XYZ file of N, CA, C and O in Angstrom:
572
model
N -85.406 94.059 -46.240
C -86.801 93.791 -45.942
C -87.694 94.753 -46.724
O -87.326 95.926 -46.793
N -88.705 94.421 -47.255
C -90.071 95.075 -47.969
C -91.476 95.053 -47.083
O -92.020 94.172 -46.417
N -91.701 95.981 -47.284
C -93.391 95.854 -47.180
C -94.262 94.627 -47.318
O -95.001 94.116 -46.477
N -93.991 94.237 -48.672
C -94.683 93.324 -49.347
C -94.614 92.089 -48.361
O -93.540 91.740 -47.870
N -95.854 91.420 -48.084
C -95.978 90.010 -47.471
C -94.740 89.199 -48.486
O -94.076 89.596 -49.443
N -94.805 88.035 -47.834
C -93.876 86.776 -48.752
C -94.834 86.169 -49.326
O -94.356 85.610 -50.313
N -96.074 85.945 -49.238
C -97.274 85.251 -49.737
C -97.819 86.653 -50.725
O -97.629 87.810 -50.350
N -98.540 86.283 -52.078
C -98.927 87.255 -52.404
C -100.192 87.050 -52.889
O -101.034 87.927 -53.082
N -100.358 85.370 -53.166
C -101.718 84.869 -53.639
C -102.424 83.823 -52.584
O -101.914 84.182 -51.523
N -103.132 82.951 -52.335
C -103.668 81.726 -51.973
C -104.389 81.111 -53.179
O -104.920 81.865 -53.994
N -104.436 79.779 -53.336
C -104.541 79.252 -54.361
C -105.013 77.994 -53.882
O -104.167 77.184 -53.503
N -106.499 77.627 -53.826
C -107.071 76.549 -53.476
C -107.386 75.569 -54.815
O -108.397 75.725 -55.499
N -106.265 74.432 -55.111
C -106.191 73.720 -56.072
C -107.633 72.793 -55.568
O -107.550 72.518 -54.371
N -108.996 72.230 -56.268
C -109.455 71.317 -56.520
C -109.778 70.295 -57.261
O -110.957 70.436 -57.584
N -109.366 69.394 -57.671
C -109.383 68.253 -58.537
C -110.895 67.210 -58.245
O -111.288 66.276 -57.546
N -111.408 68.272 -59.479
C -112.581 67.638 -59.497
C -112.988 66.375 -61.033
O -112.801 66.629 -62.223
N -113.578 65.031 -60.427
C -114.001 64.191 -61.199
C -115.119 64.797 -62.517
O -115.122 64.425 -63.691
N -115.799 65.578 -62.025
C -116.612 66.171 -63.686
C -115.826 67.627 -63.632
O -116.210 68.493 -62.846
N -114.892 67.808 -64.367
C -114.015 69.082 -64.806
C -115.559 70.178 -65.114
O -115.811 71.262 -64.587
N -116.246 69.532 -65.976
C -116.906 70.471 -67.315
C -118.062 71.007 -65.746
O -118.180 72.228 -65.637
N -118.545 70.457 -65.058
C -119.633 70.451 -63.921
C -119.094 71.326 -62.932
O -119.674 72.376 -62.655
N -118.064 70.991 -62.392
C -117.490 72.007 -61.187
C -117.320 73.358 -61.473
O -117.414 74.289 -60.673
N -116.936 73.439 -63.259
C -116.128 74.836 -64.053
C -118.096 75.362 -63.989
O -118.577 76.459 -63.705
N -118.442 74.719 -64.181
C -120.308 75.360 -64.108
C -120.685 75.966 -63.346
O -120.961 77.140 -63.590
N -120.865 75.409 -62.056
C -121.212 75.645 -61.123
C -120.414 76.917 -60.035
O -121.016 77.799 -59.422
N -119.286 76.733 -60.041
C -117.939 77.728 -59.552
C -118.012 79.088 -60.882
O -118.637 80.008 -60.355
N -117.744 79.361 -61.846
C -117.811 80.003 -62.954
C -119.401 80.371 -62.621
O -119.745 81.091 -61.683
N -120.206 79.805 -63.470
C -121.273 80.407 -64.495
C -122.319 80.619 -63.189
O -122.705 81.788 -63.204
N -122.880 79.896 -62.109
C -123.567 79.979 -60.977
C -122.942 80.900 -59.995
O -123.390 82.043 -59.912
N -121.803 80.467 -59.128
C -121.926 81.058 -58.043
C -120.925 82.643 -58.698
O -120.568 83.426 -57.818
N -120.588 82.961 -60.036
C -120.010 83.712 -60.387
C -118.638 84.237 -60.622
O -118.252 85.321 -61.058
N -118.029 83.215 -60.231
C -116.569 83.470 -59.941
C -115.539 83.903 -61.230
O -115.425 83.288 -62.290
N -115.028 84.788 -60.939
C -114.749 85.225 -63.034
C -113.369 84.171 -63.428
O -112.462 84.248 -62.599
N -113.178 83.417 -64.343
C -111.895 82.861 -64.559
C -111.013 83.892 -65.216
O -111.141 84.738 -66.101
N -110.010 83.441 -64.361
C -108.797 84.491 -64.703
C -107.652 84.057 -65.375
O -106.625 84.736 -65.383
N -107.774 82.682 -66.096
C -106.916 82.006 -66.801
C -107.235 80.666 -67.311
O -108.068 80.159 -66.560
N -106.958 79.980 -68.157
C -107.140 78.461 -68.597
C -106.265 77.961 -68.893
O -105.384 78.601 -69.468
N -106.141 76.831 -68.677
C -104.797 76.072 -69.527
C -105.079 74.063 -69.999
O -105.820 73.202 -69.524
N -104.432 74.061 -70.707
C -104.463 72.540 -71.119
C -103.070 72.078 -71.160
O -102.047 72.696 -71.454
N -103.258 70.792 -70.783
C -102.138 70.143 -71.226
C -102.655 68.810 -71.675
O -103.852 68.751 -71.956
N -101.941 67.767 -71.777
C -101.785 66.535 -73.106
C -102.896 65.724 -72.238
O -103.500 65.057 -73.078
N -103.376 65.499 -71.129
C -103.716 65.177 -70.155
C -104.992 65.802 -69.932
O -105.907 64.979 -69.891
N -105.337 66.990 -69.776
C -106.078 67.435 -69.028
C -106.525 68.935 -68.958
O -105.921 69.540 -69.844
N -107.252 69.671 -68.334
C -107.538 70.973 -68.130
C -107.451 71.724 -67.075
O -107.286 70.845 -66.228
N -107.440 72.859 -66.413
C -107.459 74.098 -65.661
C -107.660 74.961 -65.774
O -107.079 75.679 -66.587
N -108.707 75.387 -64.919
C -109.395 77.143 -65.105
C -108.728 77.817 -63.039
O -108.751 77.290 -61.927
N -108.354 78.872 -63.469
C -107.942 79.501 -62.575
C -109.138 80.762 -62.423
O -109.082 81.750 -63.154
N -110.232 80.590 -61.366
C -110.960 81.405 -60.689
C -110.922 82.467 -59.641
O -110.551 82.100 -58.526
N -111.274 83.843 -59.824
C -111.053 84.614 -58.621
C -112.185 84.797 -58.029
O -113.266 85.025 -58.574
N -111.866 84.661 -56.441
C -112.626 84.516 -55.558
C -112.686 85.521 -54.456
O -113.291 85.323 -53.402
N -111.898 86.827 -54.810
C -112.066 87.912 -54.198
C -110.800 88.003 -53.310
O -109.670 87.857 -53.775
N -111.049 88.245 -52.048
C -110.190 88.384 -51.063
C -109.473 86.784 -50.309
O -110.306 86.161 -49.650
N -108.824 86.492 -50.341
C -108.261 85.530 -49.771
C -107.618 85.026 -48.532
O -106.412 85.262 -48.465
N -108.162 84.366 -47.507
C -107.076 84.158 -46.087
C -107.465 82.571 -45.758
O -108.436 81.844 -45.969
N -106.153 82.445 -45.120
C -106.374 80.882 -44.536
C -106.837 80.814 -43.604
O -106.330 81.698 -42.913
N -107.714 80.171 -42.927
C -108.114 80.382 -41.711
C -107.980 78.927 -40.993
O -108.369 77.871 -41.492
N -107.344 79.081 -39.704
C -106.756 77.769 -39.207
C -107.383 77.381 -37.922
O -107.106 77.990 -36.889
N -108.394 76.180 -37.954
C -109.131 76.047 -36.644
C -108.706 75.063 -35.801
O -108.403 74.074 -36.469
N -108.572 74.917 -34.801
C -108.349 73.942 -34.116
C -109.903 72.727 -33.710
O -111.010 73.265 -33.688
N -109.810 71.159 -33.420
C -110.799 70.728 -33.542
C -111.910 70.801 -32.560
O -112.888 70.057 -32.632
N -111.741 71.760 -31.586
C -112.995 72.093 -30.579
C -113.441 72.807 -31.182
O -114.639 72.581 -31.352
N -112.762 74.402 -32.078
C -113.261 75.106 -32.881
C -114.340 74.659 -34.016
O -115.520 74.944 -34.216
N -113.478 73.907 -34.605
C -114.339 73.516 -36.015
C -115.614 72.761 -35.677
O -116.484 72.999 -36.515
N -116.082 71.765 -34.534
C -116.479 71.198 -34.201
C -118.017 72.251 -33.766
O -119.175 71.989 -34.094
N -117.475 73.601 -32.851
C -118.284 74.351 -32.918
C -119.225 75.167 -34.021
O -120.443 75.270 -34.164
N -118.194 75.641 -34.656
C -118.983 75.861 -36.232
C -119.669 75.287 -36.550
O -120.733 75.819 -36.866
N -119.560 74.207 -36.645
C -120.385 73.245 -37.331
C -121.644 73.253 -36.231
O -122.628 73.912 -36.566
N -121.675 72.708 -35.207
C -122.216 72.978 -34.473
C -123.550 74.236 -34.818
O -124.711 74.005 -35.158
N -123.076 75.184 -34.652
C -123.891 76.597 -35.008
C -124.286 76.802 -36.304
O -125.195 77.617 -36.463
N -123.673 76.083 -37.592
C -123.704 76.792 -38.863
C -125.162 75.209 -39.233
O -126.066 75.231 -40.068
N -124.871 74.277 -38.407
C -125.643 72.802 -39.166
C -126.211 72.244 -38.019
O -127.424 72.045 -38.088
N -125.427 71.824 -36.587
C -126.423 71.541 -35.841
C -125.724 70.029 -35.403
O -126.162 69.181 -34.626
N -124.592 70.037 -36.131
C -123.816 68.351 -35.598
C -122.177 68.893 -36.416
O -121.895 69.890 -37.080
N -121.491 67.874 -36.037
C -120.334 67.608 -36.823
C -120.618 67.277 -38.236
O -121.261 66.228 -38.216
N -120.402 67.770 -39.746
C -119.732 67.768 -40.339
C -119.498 67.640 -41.600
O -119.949 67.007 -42.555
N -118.254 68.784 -41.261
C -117.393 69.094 -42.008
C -115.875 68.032 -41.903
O -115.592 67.298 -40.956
N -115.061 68.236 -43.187
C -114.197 67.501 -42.725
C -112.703 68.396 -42.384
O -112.455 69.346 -41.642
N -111.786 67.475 -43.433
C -110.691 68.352 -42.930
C -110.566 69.996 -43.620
O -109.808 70.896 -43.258
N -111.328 70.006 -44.442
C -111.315 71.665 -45.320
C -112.878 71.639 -45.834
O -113.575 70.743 -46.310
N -113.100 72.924 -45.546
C -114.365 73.802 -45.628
C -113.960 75.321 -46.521
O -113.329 76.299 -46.119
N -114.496 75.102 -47.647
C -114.471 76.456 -48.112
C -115.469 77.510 -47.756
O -116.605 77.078 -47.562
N -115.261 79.041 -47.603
C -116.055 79.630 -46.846
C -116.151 80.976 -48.194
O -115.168 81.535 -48.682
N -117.390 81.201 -48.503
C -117.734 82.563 -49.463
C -118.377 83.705 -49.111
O -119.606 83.781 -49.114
N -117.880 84.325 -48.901
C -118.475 85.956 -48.293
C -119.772 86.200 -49.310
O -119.302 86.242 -50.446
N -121.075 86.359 -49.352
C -122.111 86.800 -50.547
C -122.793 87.949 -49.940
O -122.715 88.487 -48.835
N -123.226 88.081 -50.600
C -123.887 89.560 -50.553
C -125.212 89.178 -50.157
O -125.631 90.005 -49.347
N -126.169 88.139 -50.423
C -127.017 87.494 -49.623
C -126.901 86.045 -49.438
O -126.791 85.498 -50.535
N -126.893 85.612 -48.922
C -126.822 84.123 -48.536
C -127.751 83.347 -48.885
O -127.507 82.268 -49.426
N -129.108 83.815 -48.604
C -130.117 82.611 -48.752
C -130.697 83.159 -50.088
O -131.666 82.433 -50.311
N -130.601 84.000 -51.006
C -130.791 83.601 -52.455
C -129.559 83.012 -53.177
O -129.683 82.443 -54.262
N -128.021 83.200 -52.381
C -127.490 82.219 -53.379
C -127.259 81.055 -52.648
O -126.349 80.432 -53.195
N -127.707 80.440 -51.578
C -128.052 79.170 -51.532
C -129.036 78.484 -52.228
O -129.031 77.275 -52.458
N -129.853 79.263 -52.546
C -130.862 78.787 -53.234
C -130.594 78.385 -54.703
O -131.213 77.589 -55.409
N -129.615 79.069 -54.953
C -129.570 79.330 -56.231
C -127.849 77.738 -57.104
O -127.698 77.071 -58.128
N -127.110 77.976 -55.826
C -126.213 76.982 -56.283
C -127.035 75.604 -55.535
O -126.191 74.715 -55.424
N -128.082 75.245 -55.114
C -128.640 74.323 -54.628
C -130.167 74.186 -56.199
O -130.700 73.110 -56.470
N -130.359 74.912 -56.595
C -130.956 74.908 -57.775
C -130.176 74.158 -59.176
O -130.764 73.647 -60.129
N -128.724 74.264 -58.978
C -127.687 73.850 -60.111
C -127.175 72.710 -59.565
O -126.556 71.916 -60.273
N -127.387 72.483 -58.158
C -127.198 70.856 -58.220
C -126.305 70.943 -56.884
O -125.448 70.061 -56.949
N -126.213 71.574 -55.875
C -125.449 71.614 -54.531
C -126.531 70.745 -53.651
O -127.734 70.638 -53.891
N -125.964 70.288 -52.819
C -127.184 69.761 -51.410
C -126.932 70.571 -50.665
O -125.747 70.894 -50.579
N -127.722 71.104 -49.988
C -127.873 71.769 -48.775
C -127.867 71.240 -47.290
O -128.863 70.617 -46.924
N -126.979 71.405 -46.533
C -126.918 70.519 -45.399
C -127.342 71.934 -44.241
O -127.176 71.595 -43.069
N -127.586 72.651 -44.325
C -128.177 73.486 -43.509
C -128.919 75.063 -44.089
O -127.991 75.610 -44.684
N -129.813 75.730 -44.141
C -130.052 76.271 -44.698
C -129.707 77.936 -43.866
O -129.740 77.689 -42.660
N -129.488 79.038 -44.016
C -129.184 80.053 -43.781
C -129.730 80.135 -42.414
O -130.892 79.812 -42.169
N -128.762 80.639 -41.360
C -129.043 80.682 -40.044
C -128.552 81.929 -39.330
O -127.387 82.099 -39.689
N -128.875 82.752 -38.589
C -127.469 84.145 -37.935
C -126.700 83.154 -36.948
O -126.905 82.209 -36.186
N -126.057 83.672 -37.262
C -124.639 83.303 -36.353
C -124.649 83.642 -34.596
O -125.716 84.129 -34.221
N -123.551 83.432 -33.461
C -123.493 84.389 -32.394
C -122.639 85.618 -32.915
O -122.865 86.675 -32.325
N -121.665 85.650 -33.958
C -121.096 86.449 -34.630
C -121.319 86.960 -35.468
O -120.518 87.415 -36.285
N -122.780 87.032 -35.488
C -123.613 88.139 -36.378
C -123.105 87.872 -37.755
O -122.231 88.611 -38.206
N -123.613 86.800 -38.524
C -123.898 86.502 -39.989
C -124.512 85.551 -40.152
O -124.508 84.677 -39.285
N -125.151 85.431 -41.177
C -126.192 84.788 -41.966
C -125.519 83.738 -42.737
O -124.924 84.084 -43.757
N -125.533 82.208 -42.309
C -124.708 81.770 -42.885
C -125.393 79.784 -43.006
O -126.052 79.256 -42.110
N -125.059 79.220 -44.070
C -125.269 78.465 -44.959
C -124.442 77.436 -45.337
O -123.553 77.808 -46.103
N -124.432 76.233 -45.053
C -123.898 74.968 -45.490
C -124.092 74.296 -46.948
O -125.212 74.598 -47.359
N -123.388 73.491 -47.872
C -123.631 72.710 -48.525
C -122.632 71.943 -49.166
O -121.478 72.344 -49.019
N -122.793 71.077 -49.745
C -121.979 69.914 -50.616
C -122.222 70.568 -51.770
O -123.373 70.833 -52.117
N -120.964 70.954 -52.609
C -120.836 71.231 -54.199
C -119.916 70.373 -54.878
O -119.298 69.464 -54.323
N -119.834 70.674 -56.081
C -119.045 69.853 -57.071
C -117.503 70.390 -56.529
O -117.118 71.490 -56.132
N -116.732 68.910 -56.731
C -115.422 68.811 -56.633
C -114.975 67.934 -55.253
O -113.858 67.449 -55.072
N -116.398 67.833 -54.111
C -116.909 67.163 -53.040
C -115.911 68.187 -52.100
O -115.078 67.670 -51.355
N -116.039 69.549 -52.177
C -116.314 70.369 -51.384
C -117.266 70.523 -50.208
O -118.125 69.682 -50.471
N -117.538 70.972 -49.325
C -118.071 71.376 -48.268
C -118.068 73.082 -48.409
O -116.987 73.595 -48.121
N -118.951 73.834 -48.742
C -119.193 75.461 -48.701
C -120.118 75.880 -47.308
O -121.125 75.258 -46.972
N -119.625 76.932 -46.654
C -120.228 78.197 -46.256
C -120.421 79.047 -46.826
O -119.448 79.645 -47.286
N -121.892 79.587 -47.119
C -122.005 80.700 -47.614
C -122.085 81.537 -46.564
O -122.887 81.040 -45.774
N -121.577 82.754 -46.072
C -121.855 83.958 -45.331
C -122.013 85.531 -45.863
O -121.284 86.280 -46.513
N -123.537 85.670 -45.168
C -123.273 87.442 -45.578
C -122.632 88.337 -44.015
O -122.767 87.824 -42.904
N -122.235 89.140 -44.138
C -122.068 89.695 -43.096
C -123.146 91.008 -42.432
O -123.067 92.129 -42.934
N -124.173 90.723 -41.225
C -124.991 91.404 -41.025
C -124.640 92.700 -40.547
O -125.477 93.510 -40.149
N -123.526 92.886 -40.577
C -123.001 94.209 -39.761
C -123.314 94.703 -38.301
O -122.356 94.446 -37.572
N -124.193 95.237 -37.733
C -124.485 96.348 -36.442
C -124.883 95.620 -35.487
O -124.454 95.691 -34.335
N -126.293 94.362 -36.155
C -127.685 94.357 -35.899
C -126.930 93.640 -34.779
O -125.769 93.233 -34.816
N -128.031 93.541 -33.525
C -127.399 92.694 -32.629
C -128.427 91.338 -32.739
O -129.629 91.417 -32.992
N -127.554 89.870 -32.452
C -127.422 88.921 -32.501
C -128.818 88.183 -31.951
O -129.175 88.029 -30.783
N -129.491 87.779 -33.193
C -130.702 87.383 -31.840
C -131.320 85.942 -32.455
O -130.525 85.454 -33.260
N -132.377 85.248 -32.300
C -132.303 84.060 -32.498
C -132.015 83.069 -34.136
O -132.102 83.896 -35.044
N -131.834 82.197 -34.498
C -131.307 82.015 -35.762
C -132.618 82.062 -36.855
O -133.646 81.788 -36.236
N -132.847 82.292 -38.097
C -133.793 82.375 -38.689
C -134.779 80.721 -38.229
O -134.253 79.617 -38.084
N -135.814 80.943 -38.131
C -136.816 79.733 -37.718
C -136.582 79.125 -36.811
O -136.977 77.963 -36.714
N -135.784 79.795 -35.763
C -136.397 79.493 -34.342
C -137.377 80.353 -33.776
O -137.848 80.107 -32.666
């Protein structure tokens, strides 16, 4: 036995219909550095890092709630990608400027973060979240 987990990466494959649009928006907008490319006879792949990585596994009263709190109804579907930012509502603004819809706009959480819905390329579903740290929990922005 080792230290080392048996998992050492996570690797969220998306197969997106505009390759050149998603690599835009993921890359050059929301910043994500590519950490590899490849071609084959067929086709392309850019391998993006996205920082820290975990799966997070909800059950459907759970997810149902999120949604709930983060938008205000159901939905999301079966996978939601979720991005830790450093502010939320300028880079909602900002991947909703390059062509995201916004299905909820930056709200606090009961778990204290600032957090943000939208549709991006690849027909993703994103959370953006910053994490507010200390502050205690009080009504959502524009209520």
């Amino acid at each position: 036995m080792t230290d080392r987990p048996p998992v050492r990466q996570l690797r969220l494959v998306v197969t997106a219909d505009d390759y050149d649009e998603a690599l835009r928006f993921y890359r050059d907008v929301l910043g994500l550095p590519e950490r590899a490319a490849f071609s084959s006879p067929d086709g392309r792949v850019s391998i993006l890092e996205a920082g820290l990585a975990t799966l997070e596994i909800a059950d459907p009263g759970h997810a149902e709630y999120v949604d709930e709190v983060e938008v205000g109804q159901r939905v999301a579907g079966h996978i939601r990608v979720a991005f830790e930012v450093d502010d939320a509502p300028t880079v909602t603004a900002t991947l909703a400027d390059a062509g995201a819809t916004v299905i909820a706009e930056p709200r606090r959480t009961p778990w204290n973060s600032l957090n943000s819905r939208l549709t991006a390329p690849g027909h993703l579903q994103l959370t953006l979240f910053t994490e507010l740290g200390s502050e205690p929990a009080g009504p959502s922005p524009g209520e």
